[in-house]
mmCIF file of C-alpha atoms in Angstrom:
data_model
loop_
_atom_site.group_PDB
_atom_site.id
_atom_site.type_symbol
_atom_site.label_atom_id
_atom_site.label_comp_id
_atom_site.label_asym_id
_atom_site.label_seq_id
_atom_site.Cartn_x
_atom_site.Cartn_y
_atom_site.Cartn_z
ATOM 1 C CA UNK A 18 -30.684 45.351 -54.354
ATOM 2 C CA UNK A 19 -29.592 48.135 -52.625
ATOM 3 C CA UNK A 20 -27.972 47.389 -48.643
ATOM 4 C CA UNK A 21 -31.265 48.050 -46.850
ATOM 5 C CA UNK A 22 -32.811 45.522 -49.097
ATOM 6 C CA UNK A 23 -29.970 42.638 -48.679
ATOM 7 C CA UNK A 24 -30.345 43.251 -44.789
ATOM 8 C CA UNK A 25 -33.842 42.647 -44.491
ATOM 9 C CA UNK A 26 -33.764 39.463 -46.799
ATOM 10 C CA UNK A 27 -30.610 38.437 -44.466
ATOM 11 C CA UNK A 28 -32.512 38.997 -41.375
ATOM 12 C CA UNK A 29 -35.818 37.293 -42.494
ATOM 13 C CA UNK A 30 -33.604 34.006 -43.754
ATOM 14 C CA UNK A 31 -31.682 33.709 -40.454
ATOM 15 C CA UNK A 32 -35.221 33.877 -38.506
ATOM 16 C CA UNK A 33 -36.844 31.426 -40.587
ATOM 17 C CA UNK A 34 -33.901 28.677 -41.036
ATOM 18 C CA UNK A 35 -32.973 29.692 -37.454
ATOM 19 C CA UNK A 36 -35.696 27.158 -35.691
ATOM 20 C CA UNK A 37 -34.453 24.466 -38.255
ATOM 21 C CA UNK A 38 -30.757 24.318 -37.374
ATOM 22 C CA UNK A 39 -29.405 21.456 -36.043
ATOM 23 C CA UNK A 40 -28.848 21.269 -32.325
ATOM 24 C CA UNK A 41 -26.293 19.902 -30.247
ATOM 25 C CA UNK A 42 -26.580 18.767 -26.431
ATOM 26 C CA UNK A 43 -24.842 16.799 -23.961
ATOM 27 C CA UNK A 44 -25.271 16.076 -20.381
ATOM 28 C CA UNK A 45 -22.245 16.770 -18.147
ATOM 29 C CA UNK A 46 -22.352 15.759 -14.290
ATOM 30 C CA UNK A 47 -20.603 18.081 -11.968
ATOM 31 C CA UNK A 48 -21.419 18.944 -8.245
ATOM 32 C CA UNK A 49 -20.243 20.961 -5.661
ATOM 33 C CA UNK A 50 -19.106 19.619 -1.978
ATOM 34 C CA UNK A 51 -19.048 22.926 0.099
ATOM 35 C CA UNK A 52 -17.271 21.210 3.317
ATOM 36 C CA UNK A 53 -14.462 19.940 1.076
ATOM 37 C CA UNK A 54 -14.552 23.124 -0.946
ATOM 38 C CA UNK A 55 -14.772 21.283 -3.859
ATOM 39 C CA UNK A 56 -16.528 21.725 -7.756
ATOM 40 C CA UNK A 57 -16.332 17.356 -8.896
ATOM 41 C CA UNK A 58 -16.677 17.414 -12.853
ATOM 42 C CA UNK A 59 -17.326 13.713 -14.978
ATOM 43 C CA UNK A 60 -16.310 15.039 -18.179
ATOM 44 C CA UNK A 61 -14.348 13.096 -20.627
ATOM 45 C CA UNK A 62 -11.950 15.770 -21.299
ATOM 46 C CA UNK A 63 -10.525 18.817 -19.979
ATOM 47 C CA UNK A 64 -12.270 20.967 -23.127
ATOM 48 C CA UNK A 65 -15.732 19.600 -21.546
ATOM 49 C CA UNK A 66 -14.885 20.302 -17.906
ATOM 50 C CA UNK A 67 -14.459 23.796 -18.928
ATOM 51 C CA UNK A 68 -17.305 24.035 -21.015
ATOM 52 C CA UNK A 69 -19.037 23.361 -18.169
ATOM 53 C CA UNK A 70 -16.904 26.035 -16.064
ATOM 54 C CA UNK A 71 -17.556 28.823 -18.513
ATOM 55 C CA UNK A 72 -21.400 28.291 -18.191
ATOM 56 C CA UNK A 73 -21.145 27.793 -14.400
ATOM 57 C CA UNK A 74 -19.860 31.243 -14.751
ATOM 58 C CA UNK A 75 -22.127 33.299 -17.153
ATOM 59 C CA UNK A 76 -25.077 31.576 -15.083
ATOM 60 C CA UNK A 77 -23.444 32.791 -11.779
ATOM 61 C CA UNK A 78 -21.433 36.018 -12.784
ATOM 62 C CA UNK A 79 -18.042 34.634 -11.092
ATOM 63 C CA UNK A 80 -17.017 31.280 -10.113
ATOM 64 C CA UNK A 81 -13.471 31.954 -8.027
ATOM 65 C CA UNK A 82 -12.690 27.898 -9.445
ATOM 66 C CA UNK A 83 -9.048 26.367 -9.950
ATOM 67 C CA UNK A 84 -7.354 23.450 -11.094
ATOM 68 C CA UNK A 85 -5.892 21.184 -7.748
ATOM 69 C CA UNK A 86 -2.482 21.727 -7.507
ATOM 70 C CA UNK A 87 -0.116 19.741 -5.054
ATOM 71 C CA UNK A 88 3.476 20.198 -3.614
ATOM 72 C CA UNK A 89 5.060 17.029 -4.910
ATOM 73 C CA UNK A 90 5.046 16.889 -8.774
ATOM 74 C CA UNK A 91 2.287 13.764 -9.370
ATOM 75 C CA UNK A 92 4.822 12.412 -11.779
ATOM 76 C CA UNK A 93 7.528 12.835 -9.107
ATOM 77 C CA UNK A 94 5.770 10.623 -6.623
ATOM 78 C CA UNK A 95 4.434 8.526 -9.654
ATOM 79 C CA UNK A 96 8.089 7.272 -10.930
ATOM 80 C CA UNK A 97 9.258 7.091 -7.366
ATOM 81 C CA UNK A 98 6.354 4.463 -6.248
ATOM 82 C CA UNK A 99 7.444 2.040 -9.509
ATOM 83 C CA UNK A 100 11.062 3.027 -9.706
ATOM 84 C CA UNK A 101 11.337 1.726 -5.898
ATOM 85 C CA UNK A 102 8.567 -0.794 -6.589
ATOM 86 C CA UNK A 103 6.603 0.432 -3.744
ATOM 87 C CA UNK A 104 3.419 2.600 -2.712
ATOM 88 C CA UNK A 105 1.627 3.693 0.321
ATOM 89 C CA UNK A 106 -0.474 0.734 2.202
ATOM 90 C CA UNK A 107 -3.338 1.629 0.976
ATOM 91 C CA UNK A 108 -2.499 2.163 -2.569
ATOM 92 C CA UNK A 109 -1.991 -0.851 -5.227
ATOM 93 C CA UNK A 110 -0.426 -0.241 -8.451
ATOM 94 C CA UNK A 111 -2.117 -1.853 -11.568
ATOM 95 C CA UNK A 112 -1.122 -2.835 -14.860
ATOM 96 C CA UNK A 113 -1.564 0.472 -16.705
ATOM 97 C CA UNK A 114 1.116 3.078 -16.831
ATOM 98 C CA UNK A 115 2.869 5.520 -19.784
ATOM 99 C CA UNK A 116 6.082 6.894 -19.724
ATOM 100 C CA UNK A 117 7.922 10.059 -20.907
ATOM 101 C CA UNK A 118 11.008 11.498 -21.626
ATOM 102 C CA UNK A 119 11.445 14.549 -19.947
ATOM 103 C CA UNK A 120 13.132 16.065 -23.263
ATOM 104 C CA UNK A 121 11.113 18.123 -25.272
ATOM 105 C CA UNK A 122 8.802 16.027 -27.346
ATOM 106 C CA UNK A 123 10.265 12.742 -25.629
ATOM 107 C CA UNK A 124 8.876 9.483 -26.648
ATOM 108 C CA UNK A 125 6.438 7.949 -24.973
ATOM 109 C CA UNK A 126 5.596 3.843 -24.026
ATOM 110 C CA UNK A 127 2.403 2.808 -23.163
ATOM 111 C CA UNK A 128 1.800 -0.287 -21.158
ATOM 112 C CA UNK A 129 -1.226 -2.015 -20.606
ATOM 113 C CA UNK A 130 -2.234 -5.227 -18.882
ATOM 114 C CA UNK A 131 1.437 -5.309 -18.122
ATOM 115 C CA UNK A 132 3.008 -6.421 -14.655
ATOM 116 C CA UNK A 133 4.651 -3.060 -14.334
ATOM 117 C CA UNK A 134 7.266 -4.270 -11.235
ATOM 118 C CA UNK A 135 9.049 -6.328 -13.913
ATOM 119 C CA UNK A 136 12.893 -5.015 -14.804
ATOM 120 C CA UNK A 137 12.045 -3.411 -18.181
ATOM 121 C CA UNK A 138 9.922 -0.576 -16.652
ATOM 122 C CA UNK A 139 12.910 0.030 -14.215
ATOM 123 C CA UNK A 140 15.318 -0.058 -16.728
ATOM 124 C CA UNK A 141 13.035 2.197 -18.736
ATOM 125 C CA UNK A 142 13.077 4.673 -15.764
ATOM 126 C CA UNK A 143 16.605 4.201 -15.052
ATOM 127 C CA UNK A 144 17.503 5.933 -17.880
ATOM 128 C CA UNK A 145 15.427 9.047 -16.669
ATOM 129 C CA UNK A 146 11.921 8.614 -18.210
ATOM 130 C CA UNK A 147 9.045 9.482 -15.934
ATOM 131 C CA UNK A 148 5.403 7.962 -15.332
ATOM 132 C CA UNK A 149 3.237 10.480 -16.609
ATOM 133 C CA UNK A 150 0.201 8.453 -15.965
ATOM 134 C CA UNK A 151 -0.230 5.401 -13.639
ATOM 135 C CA UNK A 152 -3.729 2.523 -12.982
ATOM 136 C CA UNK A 153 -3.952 2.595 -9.123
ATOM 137 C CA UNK A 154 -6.267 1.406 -6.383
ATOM 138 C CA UNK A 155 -7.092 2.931 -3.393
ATOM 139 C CA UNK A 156 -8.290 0.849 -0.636
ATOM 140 C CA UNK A 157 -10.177 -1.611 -2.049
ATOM 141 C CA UNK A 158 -12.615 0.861 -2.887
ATOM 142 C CA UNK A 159 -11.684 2.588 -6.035
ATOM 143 C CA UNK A 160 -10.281 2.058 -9.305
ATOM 144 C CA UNK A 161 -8.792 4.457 -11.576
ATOM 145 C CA UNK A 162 -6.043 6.621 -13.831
ATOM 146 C CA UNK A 163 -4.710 9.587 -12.236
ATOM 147 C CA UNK A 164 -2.310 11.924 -15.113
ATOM 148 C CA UNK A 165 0.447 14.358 -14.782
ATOM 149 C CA UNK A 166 -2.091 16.849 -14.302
ATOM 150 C CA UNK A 167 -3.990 15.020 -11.140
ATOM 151 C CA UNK A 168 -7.076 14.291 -13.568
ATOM 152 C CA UNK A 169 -8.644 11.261 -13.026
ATOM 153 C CA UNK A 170 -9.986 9.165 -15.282
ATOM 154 C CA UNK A 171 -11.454 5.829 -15.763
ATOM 155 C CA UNK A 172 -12.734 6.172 -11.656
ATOM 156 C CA UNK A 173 -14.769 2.483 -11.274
ATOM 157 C CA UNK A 174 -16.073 2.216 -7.414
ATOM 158 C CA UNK A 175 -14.969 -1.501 -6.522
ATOM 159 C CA UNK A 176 -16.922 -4.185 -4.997
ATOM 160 C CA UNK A 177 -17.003 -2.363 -1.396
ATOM 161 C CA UNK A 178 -18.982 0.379 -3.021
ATOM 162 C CA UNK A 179 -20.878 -1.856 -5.115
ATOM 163 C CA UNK A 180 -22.294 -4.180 -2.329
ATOM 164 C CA UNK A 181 -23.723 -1.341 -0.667
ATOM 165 C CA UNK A 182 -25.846 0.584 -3.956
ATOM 166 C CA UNK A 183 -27.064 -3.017 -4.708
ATOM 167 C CA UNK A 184 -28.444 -3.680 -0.658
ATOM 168 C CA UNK A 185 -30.257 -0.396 -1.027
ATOM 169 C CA UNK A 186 -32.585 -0.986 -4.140
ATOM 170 C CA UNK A 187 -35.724 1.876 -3.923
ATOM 171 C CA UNK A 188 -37.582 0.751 -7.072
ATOM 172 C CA UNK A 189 -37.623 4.328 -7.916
ATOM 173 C CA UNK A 190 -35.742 5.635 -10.433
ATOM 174 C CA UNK A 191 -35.112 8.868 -9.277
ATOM 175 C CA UNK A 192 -34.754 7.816 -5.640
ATOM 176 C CA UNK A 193 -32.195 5.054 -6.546
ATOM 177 C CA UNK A 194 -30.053 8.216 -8.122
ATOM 178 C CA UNK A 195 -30.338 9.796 -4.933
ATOM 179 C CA UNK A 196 -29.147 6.972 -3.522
ATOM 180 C CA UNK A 197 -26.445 6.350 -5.457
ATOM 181 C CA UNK A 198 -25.349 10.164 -5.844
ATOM 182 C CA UNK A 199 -24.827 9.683 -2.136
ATOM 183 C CA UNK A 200 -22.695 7.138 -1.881
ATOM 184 C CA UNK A 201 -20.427 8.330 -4.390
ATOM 185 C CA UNK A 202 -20.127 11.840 -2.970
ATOM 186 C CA UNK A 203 -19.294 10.514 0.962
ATOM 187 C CA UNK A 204 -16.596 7.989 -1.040
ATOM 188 C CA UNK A 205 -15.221 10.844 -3.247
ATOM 189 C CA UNK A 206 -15.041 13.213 0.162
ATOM 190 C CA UNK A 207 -12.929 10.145 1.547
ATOM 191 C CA UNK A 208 -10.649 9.546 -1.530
ATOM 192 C CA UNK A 209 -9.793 13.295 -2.303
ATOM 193 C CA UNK A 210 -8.110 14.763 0.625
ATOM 194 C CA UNK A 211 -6.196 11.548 0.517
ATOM 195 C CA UNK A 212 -5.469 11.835 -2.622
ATOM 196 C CA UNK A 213 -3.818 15.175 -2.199
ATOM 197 C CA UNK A 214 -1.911 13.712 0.659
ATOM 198 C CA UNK A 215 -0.345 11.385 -1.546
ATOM 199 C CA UNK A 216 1.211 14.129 -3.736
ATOM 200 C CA UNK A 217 2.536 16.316 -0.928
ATOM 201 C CA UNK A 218 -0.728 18.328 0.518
ATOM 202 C CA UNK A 219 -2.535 21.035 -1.635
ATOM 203 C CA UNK A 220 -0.027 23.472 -3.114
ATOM 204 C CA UNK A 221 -2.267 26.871 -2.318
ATOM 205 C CA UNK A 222 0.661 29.368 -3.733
#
């Protein structure tokens, strides 16, 4: 077959297998608060919050977006709250936390459903490891994981939040998600700027 000939048969298998391929989707929340100047991502890793990024961007041409960056180091302010066995007023440590060795390739210890005020996580951090990830509660109101990199994970909107989805009940499926979308946003626009307050303020170097 000469190369003109091996093209051609190319180009006629790729169209007709083409529409047979198996596809591959997935549905990714994200929204944008425009007073708060933020772009809120529920991914379940970083690799699918930047999927999500990139395609922001080839749909918009540019999208000037970066990671949240604070002046305290979050596992600065992380070690300090168990080391001294204390934390703001309105936040409550859980019973979830891992720990590092600031060497390279230190060990880590993960604890969970663990009273983490008892001696052996201060005597762990005594001898210079730091909390690299940490189960707090803010408020009352929400639940959740917060890393070395300020991602959040495992967020769970406590009773307080709850109570007020389930006394607004529209029988509509798409007006309930309204509903809820709501909710969450006007909590989230609470929780974030104190969140960043916790670490310092917003590092905008």
């Amino acid at each position: 077959l000469s190369k003109k000939e091996r093209t051609e048969i190319k180009d006629e298998l790729i169209f007709d297998l083409l529409p047979k391929a198996f596809t591959f989707s997935r549905k990714i929340y994200a929204y944008i608060d425009p007073k708060g100047g933020w772009l809120i991502v529920d991914a379940a890793s970083a690799k699918s919050a930047e999927d999500l990024l990139s395609l922001l961007r080839k749909s918009l041409g540019s999208l000037p977006a970066v990671p949240l960056n604070t002046l305290e180091k979050p596992t600065t302010t992380m070690t300090q709250w168990l080391l001294n066995n204390i934390a703001p007023d309105d936040i409550t440590i859980e019973d979830e936390c891992e720990l590092r060795s600031p060497e390279e390739a230190g060990g880590i210890i993960r604890c969970k459903r663990h009273d983490l005020a008892l001696p052996e996580i201060k005597n762990h951090l005594d001898t210079g490891k730091e909390v690299i990830k940490l189960a707090v509660n803010w408020a009352d109101r929400i639940s959740f994981v917060i890393d070395e990199n300020l991602s959040i994970k495992r967020l769970r909107f406590l009773d307080l939040i709850q109570d007020q989805v389930a006394d607004i009940e529209t029988g509509d499926e798409a007006a309930q998600f309204d509903v809820d979308f709501s909710i969450m946003s006007a909590e989230l626009a609470n929780f974030l700027p104190r969140l960043i307050e916790l670490f310092g303020g917003e590092n905008k170097a």
